[in-house]
Amino acid sequence: MPCCQGCSAVIAFMIGTLCGLCQRKTAAPDNVRVPTPQTPQIPVPENRPPLINIGNGNPTETQELMRARIQARAAKDMVNNTPSSVPGKRSIFFHMVPVAPNPEAVRVMGVASRHFDETESFQDCIDILTDRWSSEWGKRCSERLTKKHLVLHFLKGETFMPDSDIGTVAEFYDAHQRLPNSHRDKCFALPPKMKIPGLYIYLEALILVEEFERDNRCVVPYFIVKPKAQKSHGGRAQFDNNDEEVMQSVKRPRTEIALRSSVPPLTSSFRPNIFQDIQVLFAKSAVDAKGQVTIGVPDMNAEQPTEPVSISTEILSQGESQYVYKGLYKGQLYAFKRFKNVGEGKNNVSLTQNQDQVVLEAKRLLRLGWFNSSFEMCAQECNVAIEATRVTEVLIAFEMTPQDKDPSTACGYRDYDITLEDTPMVWLMEPFRPGNSEKWSGTNQHPSHTDSALGSTINAFAHFVYEASFGTIAVADIQTSRGRVGNKAFDILFDLTTHTTSGTYITPPIGMDTPSRCPF
């Protein structure tokens, strides 16, 4: 048997005089053969054609291109939701699906989807997504499809929160995220087997076929209507002068004709919410270290620069003592409030009484804001963790009416009344809060505060105000809504009610640098 001369190992099949181990030991380092790394090969199915060199004819480049192609095919049904590259901003993914009588519309028009920054307008995003359908729509119709003829909703017809779609993308998203779990799940539901990573908004856009044809005097593309109705639509490219007769010539089901003939015409009291531009002067307010509030009423007779605002002509809501209108100031939504039922009888409030009540309400909210700042400072000194809260911002706006113009419609007064009293309409302005709010009642919250950090914080704040005011002020009927102050999110406290030992509407002055009694 052959034997290794180096280690005397007996090897049946040996080439040379040394075994492999001895050959490695005796070989010089320069003679060591290092295996060349092999490029991993992408497995190709048997039914696939052989690889073809692409580009520069480099096989490695070919394999890289094929690998990218395979990865793209594997991720075809997955939505890419890359976060925003802008620091401090969220990126929210929109996924809008067309809904029409013919399911074929989804295949032809496609799904409109895109990322948007949270600061963009919700309505502008809808315009951009709708424009993505203009290519296929414009090939078969002379008029563009706009959001005017779309009804937007969530999956399975779940509707939006009221007025949640008039602000930014972040306001729309956050308004529905704050809903109770069961309702929130319906708003962010997805079709089966569909997953969207990150923040998203899934919408369905119902196309109003009859309204589009009536307003634009042309027919919708064939893929929008049902196959049975395509024959009547295909023969008409657009309406002529006898468009009403042509519309009547479109065959309708007998049940639909009978139903329409038996139902009386609908009447509605709805009126469009029109915004009216006005000029205002803002009062200057200040709160000192002792909680004393001073408000400087502007001089109406002096020449001062005014600021433009817009206010709706219709009442948004009303309570026992206030009318609330929606308005715009510097591009932000505000609630404009004026008083009622606090003067001489029901709905009889003079302009002077309204101004007095607005000033008192502003002082009350500003002083409660000082209490909130002192409460937060006390918690920091005691090293107690609390939820971040702020009392709502408040502005006092004096409506300026030029001599050649009438007061705003929302004002509710004539120019004669303003001239007679020599007092303008004064508005109390607060940031508009869309969506649901949580209701609390000071020491007796409606929600339980035992398992809620926010509830515990508000409970401690109510005790803090009572102790810090030496038992003269009790806070109740607190409402909170999530919002932003600057670049930070807070729970905003608003519609607070205060009860005082003096029985007055306004909270009494405290007269101390910082509250001396702390509940912690």
Coordinates of C-alpha atoms in Angstrom, one line a residue:
M1 CA 0.0 0.0 0.0
P2 CA 1.3 3.5 -0.8
C3 CA 2.6 5.3 2.3
C4 CA 3.2 9.1 2.9
Q5 CA 6.9 9.8 3.4
G6 CA 6.1 12.7 5.7
C7 CA 3.7 11.1 8.3
S8 CA 3.8 7.4 7.2
A9 CA 0.0 7.5 6.7
V10 CA -1.2 4.7 4.5
I11 CA -3.4 6.0 1.7
A12 CA -5.0 3.8 -0.9
F13 CA -5.1 6.5 -3.6
M14 CA -2.2 8.9 -3.2
I15 CA -0.5 11.1 -5.9
G16 CA 3.1 11.8 -5.2
T17 CA 5.1 11.0 -2.1
L18 CA 3.2 13.3 0.4
C19 CA -0.4 13.3 1.6
G20 CA -2.5 16.4 1.3
L21 CA -1.9 17.5 4.9
C22 CA 1.9 17.3 4.6
Q23 CA 1.8 19.1 1.3
R24 CA 0.1 22.1 3.0
K25 CA 2.6 22.1 5.9
T26 CA 5.6 22.1 3.6
A27 CA 4.2 24.5 1.0
A28 CA 5.4 28.2 1.0
P29 CA 2.8 30.9 1.8
D30 CA 3.1 32.4 -1.7
N31 CA 2.2 29.0 -3.2
V32 CA -1.0 28.7 -1.3
R33 CA -3.9 28.8 -3.6
V34 CA -6.8 31.0 -2.4
P35 CA -10.2 30.0 -3.9
T36 CA -11.7 32.7 -6.0
P37 CA -15.1 33.9 -4.6
Q38 CA -18.0 32.9 -6.9
T39 CA -20.8 35.3 -7.6
P40 CA -24.0 33.8 -6.3
Q41 CA -26.2 32.7 -9.1
I42 CA -29.9 33.5 -9.3
P43 CA -31.9 30.3 -9.7
V44 CA -33.8 30.4 -13.0
P45 CA -37.0 28.2 -13.4
E46 CA -36.8 25.5 -16.1
N47 CA -39.5 27.2 -18.2
R48 CA -37.6 30.5 -18.3
P49 CA -35.5 31.4 -21.3
P50 CA -31.7 31.5 -20.8
L51 CA -30.1 34.7 -19.5
I52 CA -29.1 37.1 -22.2
N53 CA -26.2 39.5 -21.7
I54 CA -27.6 43.1 -21.4
G55 CA -25.9 46.4 -21.4
N56 CA -22.1 46.0 -21.8
G57 CA -22.4 42.2 -22.2
N58 CA -21.1 41.6 -18.7
P59 CA -22.6 38.5 -17.2
T60 CA -22.4 39.9 -13.7
E61 CA -24.3 43.0 -14.8
T62 CA -26.9 40.7 -16.4
Q63 CA -27.4 38.8 -13.1
E64 CA -27.8 42.1 -11.2
L65 CA -30.5 43.3 -13.6
M66 CA -32.3 39.9 -13.4
R67 CA -32.1 40.0 -9.6
A68 CA -33.7 43.5 -9.6
R69 CA -36.4 42.3 -12.0
I70 CA -37.3 39.3 -9.8
Q71 CA -37.4 41.5 -6.7
A72 CA -39.7 44.0 -8.4
R73 CA -42.0 41.2 -9.5
A74 CA -42.1 39.8 -5.9
A75 CA -43.0 43.2 -4.5
K76 CA -45.6 44.0 -7.2
D77 CA -48.6 43.7 -4.8
M78 CA -47.0 45.4 -1.9
V79 CA -47.4 49.2 -1.4
N80 CA -44.2 51.1 -0.7
N81 CA -44.7 53.5 2.2
T82 CA -41.3 55.1 2.6
P83 CA -41.3 57.6 5.5
S84 CA -40.8 61.3 4.7
S85 CA -37.2 62.5 4.2
V86 CA -38.1 65.9 5.8
P87 CA -37.1 65.8 9.6
G88 CA -40.0 66.4 11.9
K89 CA -42.7 65.7 9.3
R90 CA -44.8 62.6 8.8
S91 CA -45.4 61.1 5.4
I92 CA -48.9 59.7 4.9
F93 CA -49.7 57.4 2.1
F94 CA -53.0 57.9 0.1
H95 CA -54.6 55.0 -1.7
M96 CA -57.7 56.0 -3.7
V97 CA -59.8 53.5 -5.6
P98 CA -62.5 54.5 -8.2
V99 CA -66.0 53.1 -7.6
A100 CA -68.4 52.9 -10.5
P101 CA -71.4 50.9 -11.7
N102 CA -69.0 48.8 -13.8
P103 CA -66.2 47.0 -11.8
E104 CA -64.1 47.3 -15.0
A105 CA -63.4 50.9 -14.1
V106 CA -60.8 49.9 -11.5
R107 CA -58.8 47.9 -14.0
V108 CA -58.9 50.6 -16.7
M109 CA -58.4 53.7 -14.6
G110 CA -56.1 52.1 -12.0
V111 CA -55.6 53.1 -8.4
A112 CA -54.3 56.6 -7.6
S113 CA -51.7 56.4 -4.8
R114 CA -49.0 58.7 -3.5
H115 CA -47.2 59.9 -0.4
F116 CA -48.0 63.4 1.0
D117 CA -46.4 65.4 3.8
E118 CA -48.7 65.9 6.7
T119 CA -48.7 69.7 6.2
E120 CA -50.3 69.6 2.7
S121 CA -54.0 70.4 2.2
F122 CA -56.3 67.4 2.1
Q123 CA -58.3 68.8 -0.8
D124 CA -55.1 69.5 -2.8
C125 CA -54.1 65.9 -2.3
I126 CA -57.4 64.8 -3.7
D127 CA -57.0 67.0 -6.7
I128 CA -53.6 65.5 -7.4
L129 CA -54.9 62.0 -7.1
T130 CA -57.9 62.7 -9.3
D131 CA -55.6 64.1 -12.0
R132 CA -53.9 60.7 -12.3
W133 CA -57.2 59.3 -13.8
S134 CA -57.3 62.1 -16.4
S135 CA -55.2 60.1 -18.9
E136 CA -57.6 57.1 -19.4
W137 CA -60.7 59.3 -18.8
G138 CA -59.6 61.9 -21.4
K139 CA -59.2 59.3 -24.1
R140 CA -62.9 58.5 -24.1
C141 CA -64.5 61.7 -22.8
S142 CA -64.2 65.4 -23.8
E143 CA -64.6 66.7 -20.2
R144 CA -62.2 66.1 -17.2
L145 CA -63.2 64.2 -14.1
T146 CA -62.9 66.4 -11.0
K147 CA -63.6 65.9 -7.3
K148 CA -66.8 67.8 -7.8
H149 CA -68.3 64.5 -9.2
L150 CA -66.7 62.3 -6.6
V151 CA -68.1 61.1 -3.2
L152 CA -65.2 60.1 -1.0
H153 CA -65.5 57.6 1.8
F154 CA -63.6 54.9 3.6
L155 CA -63.9 51.2 2.8
K156 CA -67.5 49.9 2.7
G157 CA -69.0 53.4 2.7
E158 CA -67.7 54.5 6.1
T159 CA -68.0 58.3 6.1
F160 CA -65.6 61.0 7.3
M161 CA -65.9 62.9 10.5
P162 CA -67.7 66.2 10.0
D163 CA -65.4 69.0 8.6
S164 CA -62.3 66.8 8.9
D165 CA -61.5 67.1 5.2
I166 CA -61.2 70.9 5.1
G167 CA -57.7 71.1 6.8
T168 CA -54.4 69.4 6.4
V169 CA -53.6 65.8 5.9
A170 CA -52.4 65.5 9.5
E171 CA -55.6 67.0 10.8
F172 CA -57.7 64.5 8.8
Y173 CA -55.6 61.6 9.9
D174 CA -55.4 62.6 13.6
A175 CA -59.2 63.3 13.7
H176 CA -59.9 59.7 12.8
Q177 CA -57.1 58.2 14.9
R178 CA -58.6 59.7 18.0
L179 CA -61.9 57.9 17.5
P180 CA -62.9 55.0 19.7
N181 CA -61.3 51.7 18.7
S182 CA -64.4 50.2 17.0
H183 CA -65.0 53.3 14.9
R184 CA -61.3 53.9 14.2
D185 CA -60.9 50.3 12.9
K186 CA -63.6 50.9 10.3
C187 CA -62.0 54.2 9.1
F188 CA -58.6 52.5 8.6
A189 CA -59.9 49.1 7.3
L190 CA -58.3 47.5 4.3
P191 CA -59.4 44.9 1.7
P192 CA -58.6 41.3 2.5
K193 CA -54.9 40.3 1.9
M194 CA -53.9 44.0 1.5
K195 CA -51.2 45.5 3.8
I196 CA -49.9 49.0 3.8
P197 CA -47.0 49.7 6.1
G198 CA -46.7 52.9 8.0
L199 CA -49.3 55.7 8.0
Y200 CA -52.0 55.5 5.4
I201 CA -55.4 56.7 4.3
Y202 CA -57.5 54.3 2.2
L203 CA -60.3 56.0 0.3
E204 CA -63.0 54.9 -2.2
A205 CA -64.1 57.5 -4.8
L206 CA -67.7 57.0 -5.9
I207 CA -68.2 58.5 -9.4
L208 CA -71.5 60.4 -9.8
V209 CA -72.4 59.3 -13.4
E210 CA -75.7 61.2 -13.8
E211 CA -74.5 64.4 -12.3
F212 CA -71.4 64.4 -14.5
E213 CA -73.4 63.9 -17.7
R214 CA -75.9 66.5 -16.7
D215 CA -73.4 69.2 -15.7
N216 CA -70.9 68.6 -18.6
R217 CA -73.5 67.6 -21.3
C218 CA -71.5 64.6 -22.4
V219 CA -71.4 60.9 -21.6
V220 CA -69.0 59.1 -19.3
P221 CA -66.5 56.6 -20.8
Y222 CA -67.9 53.2 -21.6
F223 CA -66.0 51.4 -18.9
I224 CA -67.9 53.4 -16.2
V225 CA -71.4 52.1 -16.9
K226 CA -72.6 48.6 -16.7
P227 CA -72.1 46.3 -19.8
K228 CA -75.9 46.3 -20.6
A229 CA -75.9 50.1 -20.7
Q230 CA -72.8 50.6 -22.8
K231 CA -74.7 50.3 -26.0
S232 CA -76.8 53.4 -25.3
H233 CA -73.7 55.3 -24.2
G234 CA -71.4 54.2 -27.0
G235 CA -73.5 55.8 -29.8
R236 CA -73.3 59.3 -28.3
A237 CA -70.0 61.1 -28.1
Q238 CA -71.6 64.2 -26.6
F239 CA -75.0 65.9 -26.0
D240 CA -76.4 68.2 -28.6
N241 CA -78.8 71.1 -28.2
N242 CA -81.6 68.6 -27.4
D243 CA -79.6 67.1 -24.5
E244 CA -82.7 66.8 -22.3
E245 CA -84.4 64.7 -25.0
V246 CA -81.3 62.6 -25.4
M247 CA -81.1 62.1 -21.6
Q248 CA -84.7 60.9 -21.6
S249 CA -83.9 58.5 -24.5
V250 CA -81.6 56.5 -22.3
K251 CA -83.5 53.5 -21.2
R252 CA -84.1 53.2 -17.5
P253 CA -85.4 50.2 -15.6
R254 CA -89.2 50.1 -15.2
T255 CA -88.8 49.9 -11.4
E256 CA -86.7 53.0 -11.4
I257 CA -89.2 54.9 -13.6
A258 CA -92.1 53.9 -11.4
L259 CA -90.2 54.8 -8.2
R260 CA -89.3 58.3 -9.6
S261 CA -92.8 59.0 -10.7
S262 CA -94.3 58.1 -7.3
V263 CA -91.8 59.9 -5.0
P264 CA -92.4 63.7 -4.5
P265 CA -89.5 66.1 -5.2
L266 CA -87.1 66.4 -2.2
T267 CA -86.8 69.8 -0.4
S268 CA -83.9 70.7 1.8
S269 CA -83.1 73.5 4.2
F270 CA -79.4 73.1 3.5
R271 CA -77.6 76.3 2.5
P272 CA -74.0 76.4 1.3
N273 CA -71.5 77.7 3.9
I274 CA -70.1 80.8 2.2
F275 CA -67.2 82.7 3.6
Q276 CA -67.3 86.5 3.8
D277 CA -64.1 88.6 4.0
I278 CA -64.0 91.3 6.7
Q279 CA -61.3 93.5 8.4
V280 CA -60.7 93.3 12.1
L281 CA -58.5 94.9 14.8
F282 CA -57.2 92.6 17.5
A283 CA -57.1 93.6 21.2
K284 CA -53.7 93.2 23.0
S285 CA -53.7 91.0 26.1
A286 CA -51.1 90.3 28.8
V287 CA -50.9 88.2 31.9
D288 CA -48.3 89.1 34.6
A289 CA -46.5 86.8 37.0
K290 CA -49.3 87.1 39.6
G291 CA -52.1 86.1 37.2
Q292 CA -53.4 89.6 36.6
V293 CA -54.9 89.9 33.1
T294 CA -55.0 93.2 31.2
I295 CA -56.7 93.6 27.8
G296 CA -56.1 96.8 25.8
V297 CA -59.2 97.7 23.7
P298 CA -58.1 99.3 20.4
D299 CA -59.1 102.9 19.7
M300 CA -61.8 102.7 17.0
N301 CA -61.3 106.4 16.0
A302 CA -57.5 106.2 15.4
E303 CA -56.0 105.1 12.1
Q304 CA -54.7 101.6 12.7
P305 CA -53.8 98.8 10.2
T306 CA -56.4 96.1 10.1
E307 CA -56.0 92.4 9.3
P308 CA -58.2 90.4 6.9
V309 CA -60.2 87.4 8.1
S310 CA -63.0 85.3 6.6
I311 CA -66.1 84.2 8.4
S312 CA -69.0 82.0 7.3
T313 CA -72.4 83.3 6.8
E314 CA -74.2 80.3 8.4
I315 CA -74.1 79.3 12.1
L316 CA -72.0 76.3 12.7
S317 CA -73.4 75.5 16.2
Q318 CA -74.9 77.2 19.2
G319 CA -75.0 76.7 22.9
E320 CA -77.0 78.2 25.7
S321 CA -75.2 81.5 25.5
Q322 CA -73.1 81.6 22.3
Y323 CA -73.4 81.4 18.5
V324 CA -70.4 79.8 16.8
Y325 CA -69.3 80.4 13.3
K326 CA -66.4 79.0 11.3
G327 CA -63.7 81.4 10.0
L328 CA -60.2 81.6 8.6
Y329 CA -57.3 83.7 9.9
K330 CA -53.8 83.4 8.3
G331 CA -54.8 80.2 6.6
Q332 CA -55.9 78.5 9.9
L333 CA -59.4 77.6 10.9
Y334 CA -60.9 79.4 13.9
A335 CA -64.2 79.4 15.8
F336 CA -65.8 82.8 15.9
K337 CA -68.1 83.3 18.9
R338 CA -70.6 85.9 19.8
F339 CA -73.0 85.9 22.8
K340 CA -76.8 85.5 23.1
N341 CA -79.2 85.1 26.0
V342 CA -77.1 87.2 28.4
G343 CA -78.8 90.6 27.9
E344 CA -82.4 91.8 28.0
G345 CA -84.3 88.6 27.3
K346 CA -83.8 85.8 24.9
N347 CA -81.6 86.5 21.8
N348 CA -81.6 90.2 22.8
V349 CA -78.0 91.2 23.4
S350 CA -76.7 94.7 22.7
L351 CA -73.4 95.2 21.1
T352 CA -72.0 96.7 24.3
Q353 CA -73.2 93.7 26.3
N354 CA -71.6 91.4 23.8
Q355 CA -68.3 93.2 24.0
D356 CA -68.3 93.0 27.8
Q357 CA -69.0 89.3 27.8
V358 CA -66.3 88.6 25.2
V359 CA -63.7 90.5 27.3
L360 CA -64.7 88.6 30.5
E361 CA -64.6 85.3 28.7
A362 CA -61.1 86.1 27.3
K363 CA -59.9 87.1 30.8
R364 CA -61.2 83.9 32.3
L365 CA -59.4 81.7 29.7
L366 CA -56.2 83.7 30.0
R367 CA -56.2 83.3 33.8
L368 CA -56.9 79.6 33.5
G369 CA -53.9 79.4 31.1
W370 CA -51.8 81.0 33.8
F371 CA -53.1 78.4 36.3
N372 CA -52.1 75.7 33.8
S373 CA -48.5 77.0 33.5
S374 CA -48.2 77.2 37.3
F375 CA -49.5 73.7 37.6
E376 CA -46.9 72.4 35.1
M377 CA -44.2 74.3 36.9
C378 CA -45.3 72.8 40.3
A379 CA -45.2 69.3 38.8
Q380 CA -41.7 69.7 37.5
E381 CA -40.5 71.0 40.9
C382 CA -42.1 67.9 42.6
N383 CA -40.7 65.6 39.9
V384 CA -44.1 64.3 39.0
A385 CA -44.9 63.2 35.4
I386 CA -48.0 64.6 34.0
E387 CA -49.6 64.8 30.5
A388 CA -48.8 67.9 28.4
T389 CA -51.8 70.2 28.4
R390 CA -52.6 73.7 27.3
V391 CA -55.6 76.0 27.7
T392 CA -57.0 77.1 24.3
E393 CA -55.6 80.2 22.6
V394 CA -58.0 83.1 22.6
L395 CA -58.1 86.3 20.5
I396 CA -60.5 89.3 20.7
A397 CA -61.3 90.7 17.2
F398 CA -63.1 94.0 16.6
E399 CA -65.0 94.0 13.3
M400 CA -64.3 97.1 11.3
T401 CA -67.1 98.1 9.0
P402 CA -66.3 100.8 6.3
Q403 CA -68.9 103.5 5.7
D404 CA -69.8 102.3 2.3
K405 CA -70.3 98.6 3.3
D406 CA -72.6 96.6 5.6
P407 CA -71.5 94.6 8.6
S408 CA -70.9 90.9 8.0
T409 CA -73.9 88.5 7.7
A410 CA -72.7 86.6 10.8
C411 CA -72.7 89.8 12.8
G412 CA -76.5 89.8 13.0
Y413 CA -76.7 93.6 13.4
R414 CA -77.4 96.4 11.0
D415 CA -75.2 99.3 10.3
Y416 CA -77.8 101.5 12.0
D417 CA -77.3 99.5 15.3
I418 CA -73.5 99.9 15.2
T419 CA -73.8 103.7 14.5
L420 CA -76.4 104.1 17.3
E421 CA -74.4 102.3 20.0
D422 CA -71.0 103.4 18.7
T423 CA -69.7 99.9 19.4
P424 CA -68.5 97.4 16.8
M425 CA -69.2 93.7 16.7
V426 CA -66.6 92.0 18.9
W427 CA -65.7 88.3 18.2
L428 CA -64.1 85.8 20.5
M429 CA -61.8 83.7 18.4
E430 CA -60.4 80.2 19.3
P431 CA -58.6 77.7 17.1
F432 CA -61.1 75.4 15.4
R433 CA -61.0 71.8 16.7
P434 CA -62.4 69.2 14.2
G435 CA -63.3 65.7 15.4
N436 CA -64.5 64.3 18.7
S437 CA -63.5 65.7 22.0
E438 CA -63.3 64.1 25.5
K439 CA -65.6 65.5 28.2
W440 CA -64.5 65.8 31.8
S441 CA -66.1 67.4 34.9
G442 CA -63.2 68.4 37.1
T443 CA -63.2 66.2 40.1
N444 CA -66.1 64.0 38.7
Q445 CA -64.9 63.0 35.2
H446 CA -67.2 61.1 32.9
P447 CA -64.3 58.9 31.8
S448 CA -62.5 57.1 34.6
H449 CA -59.3 58.7 35.5
T450 CA -57.9 55.7 37.4
D451 CA -56.5 54.1 34.2
S452 CA -55.9 57.3 32.2
A453 CA -52.9 59.5 32.5
L454 CA -54.8 62.4 31.0
G455 CA -57.7 61.9 33.4
S456 CA -55.4 61.8 36.4
T457 CA -53.7 65.0 35.1
I458 CA -57.0 66.9 34.7
N459 CA -58.2 65.6 38.1
A460 CA -55.0 67.0 39.7
F461 CA -55.3 70.3 37.8
A462 CA -58.9 70.8 39.1
H463 CA -57.7 70.3 42.7
F464 CA -54.7 72.5 42.0
V465 CA -56.9 75.4 40.9
Y466 CA -59.2 75.0 43.9
E467 CA -56.2 74.9 46.4
A468 CA -54.2 77.6 44.7
S469 CA -57.1 80.0 44.7
F470 CA -57.7 79.4 48.4
G471 CA -61.0 77.7 47.7
T472 CA -62.5 80.5 45.7
I473 CA -62.5 78.8 42.2
A474 CA -63.8 75.4 41.1
V475 CA -63.2 74.2 37.5
A476 CA -65.7 71.9 35.9
D477 CA -67.1 70.7 32.5
I478 CA -63.6 70.5 30.9
Q479 CA -63.3 69.3 27.3
T480 CA -60.0 68.2 25.7
S481 CA -59.0 67.8 22.1
R482 CA -55.6 66.8 20.6
G483 CA -53.8 69.7 18.9
R484 CA -50.5 71.4 18.2
V485 CA -49.0 74.5 19.7
G486 CA -46.0 75.3 17.6
N487 CA -44.3 72.0 16.7
K488 CA -45.4 70.1 19.8
A489 CA -48.6 68.2 20.4
F490 CA -50.7 68.9 23.5
D491 CA -54.1 68.0 24.9
I492 CA -56.0 71.3 24.5
L493 CA -58.4 72.3 27.3
F494 CA -61.4 74.3 26.2
D495 CA -65.0 75.1 27.1
L496 CA -64.0 75.2 30.8
T497 CA -66.7 76.3 33.3
T498 CA -65.6 78.1 36.5
H499 CA -67.6 78.5 39.7
T500 CA -66.6 81.2 42.1
T501 CA -67.5 81.9 45.7
S502 CA -68.4 85.5 44.8
G503 CA -70.9 84.3 42.2
T504 CA -69.4 86.4 39.4
Y505 CA -68.7 85.1 36.0
I506 CA -65.0 86.1 36.0
T507 CA -62.5 84.3 38.1
P508 CA -61.2 86.6 40.9
P509 CA -57.5 87.7 40.9
I510 CA -55.2 85.6 43.0
G511 CA -52.5 88.2 43.9
M512 CA -49.5 85.9 44.4
D513 CA -46.3 85.2 42.5
T514 CA -46.9 81.4 42.3
P515 CA -49.6 79.2 43.9
S516 CA -48.5 78.2 47.4
R517 CA -50.6 75.1 47.7
C518 CA -49.7 72.1 45.6
P519 CA -51.7 68.8 45.3
F520 CA -48.6 66.6 44.7

